[in-house]
PDB file of C-alpha atoms in Angstrom:
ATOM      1  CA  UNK A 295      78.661  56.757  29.781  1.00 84.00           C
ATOM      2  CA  UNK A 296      81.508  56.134  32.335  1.00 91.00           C
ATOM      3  CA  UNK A 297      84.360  53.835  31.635  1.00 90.00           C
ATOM      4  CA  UNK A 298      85.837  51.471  34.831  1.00 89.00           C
ATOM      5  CA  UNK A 299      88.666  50.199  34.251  1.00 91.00           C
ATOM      6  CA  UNK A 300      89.653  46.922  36.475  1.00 92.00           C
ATOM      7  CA  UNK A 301      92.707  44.658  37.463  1.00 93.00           C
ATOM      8  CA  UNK A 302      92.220  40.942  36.549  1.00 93.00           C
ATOM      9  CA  UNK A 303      92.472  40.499  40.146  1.00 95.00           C
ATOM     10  CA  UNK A 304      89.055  43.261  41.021  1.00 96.00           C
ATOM     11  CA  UNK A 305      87.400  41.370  37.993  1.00 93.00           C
ATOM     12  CA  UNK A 306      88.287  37.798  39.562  1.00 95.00           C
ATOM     13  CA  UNK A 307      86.926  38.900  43.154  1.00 97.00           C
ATOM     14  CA  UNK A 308      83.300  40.282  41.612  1.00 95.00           C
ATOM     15  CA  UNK A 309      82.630  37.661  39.561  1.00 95.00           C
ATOM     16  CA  UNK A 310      83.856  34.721  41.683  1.00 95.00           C
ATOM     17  CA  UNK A 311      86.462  33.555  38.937  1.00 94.00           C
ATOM     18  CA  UNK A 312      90.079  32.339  38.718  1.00 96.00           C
ATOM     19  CA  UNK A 313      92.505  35.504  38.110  1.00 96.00           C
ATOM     20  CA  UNK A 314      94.424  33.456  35.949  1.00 95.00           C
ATOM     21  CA  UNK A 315      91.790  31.475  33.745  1.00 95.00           C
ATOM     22  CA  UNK A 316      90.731  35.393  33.219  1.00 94.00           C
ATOM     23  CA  UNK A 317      94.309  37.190  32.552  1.00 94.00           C
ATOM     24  CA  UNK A 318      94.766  33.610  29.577  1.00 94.00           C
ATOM     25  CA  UNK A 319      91.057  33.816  28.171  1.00 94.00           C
ATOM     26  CA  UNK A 320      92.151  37.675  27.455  1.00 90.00           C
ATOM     27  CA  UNK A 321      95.343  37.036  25.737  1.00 91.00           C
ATOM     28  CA  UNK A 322      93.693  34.847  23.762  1.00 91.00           C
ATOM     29  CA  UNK A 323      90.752  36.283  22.307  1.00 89.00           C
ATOM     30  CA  UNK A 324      93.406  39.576  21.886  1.00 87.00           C
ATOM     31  CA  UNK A 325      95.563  37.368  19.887  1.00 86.00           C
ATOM     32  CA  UNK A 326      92.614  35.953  17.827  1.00 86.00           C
ATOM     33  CA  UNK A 327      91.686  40.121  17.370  1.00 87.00           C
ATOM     34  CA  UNK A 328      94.556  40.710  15.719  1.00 84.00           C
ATOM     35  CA  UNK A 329      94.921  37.431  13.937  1.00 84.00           C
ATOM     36  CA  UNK A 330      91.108  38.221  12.500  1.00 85.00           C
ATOM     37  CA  UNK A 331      92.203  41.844  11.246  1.00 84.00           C
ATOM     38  CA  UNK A 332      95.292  40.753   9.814  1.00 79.00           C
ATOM     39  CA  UNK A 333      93.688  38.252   7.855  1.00 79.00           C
ATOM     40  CA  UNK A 334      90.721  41.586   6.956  1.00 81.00           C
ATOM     41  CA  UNK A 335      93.680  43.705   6.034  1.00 77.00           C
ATOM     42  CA  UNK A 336      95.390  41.008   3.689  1.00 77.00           C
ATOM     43  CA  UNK A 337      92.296  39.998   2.042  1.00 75.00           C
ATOM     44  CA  UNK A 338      91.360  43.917   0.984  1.00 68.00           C
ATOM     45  CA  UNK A 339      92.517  45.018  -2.424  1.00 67.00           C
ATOM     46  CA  UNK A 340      95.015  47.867  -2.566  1.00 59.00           C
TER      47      UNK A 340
END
């Protein structure tokens, strides 16, 4: 399977959508990623 990579600006143009609203919606689920495997990583006895 092929991987395409695109700019928040491509993205934005095919699917009709603010560049911005997508670029913040990105950072935060990223954030909320590594927030969630922190959390998995604390909560795992050493």
């Amino acid at each position: 399977m092929t991987q395409t990579y695109l700019t928040t600006k491509a993205l934005s143009e095919r699917i009709h959508y603010n560049e911005r609203t997508i670029r913040n919606q990105l950072k935060v689920e990223q954030v909320q990623s590594i927030a969630d495997s922190k959390k998995c990583r604390e909560s795992t006895p050493q």
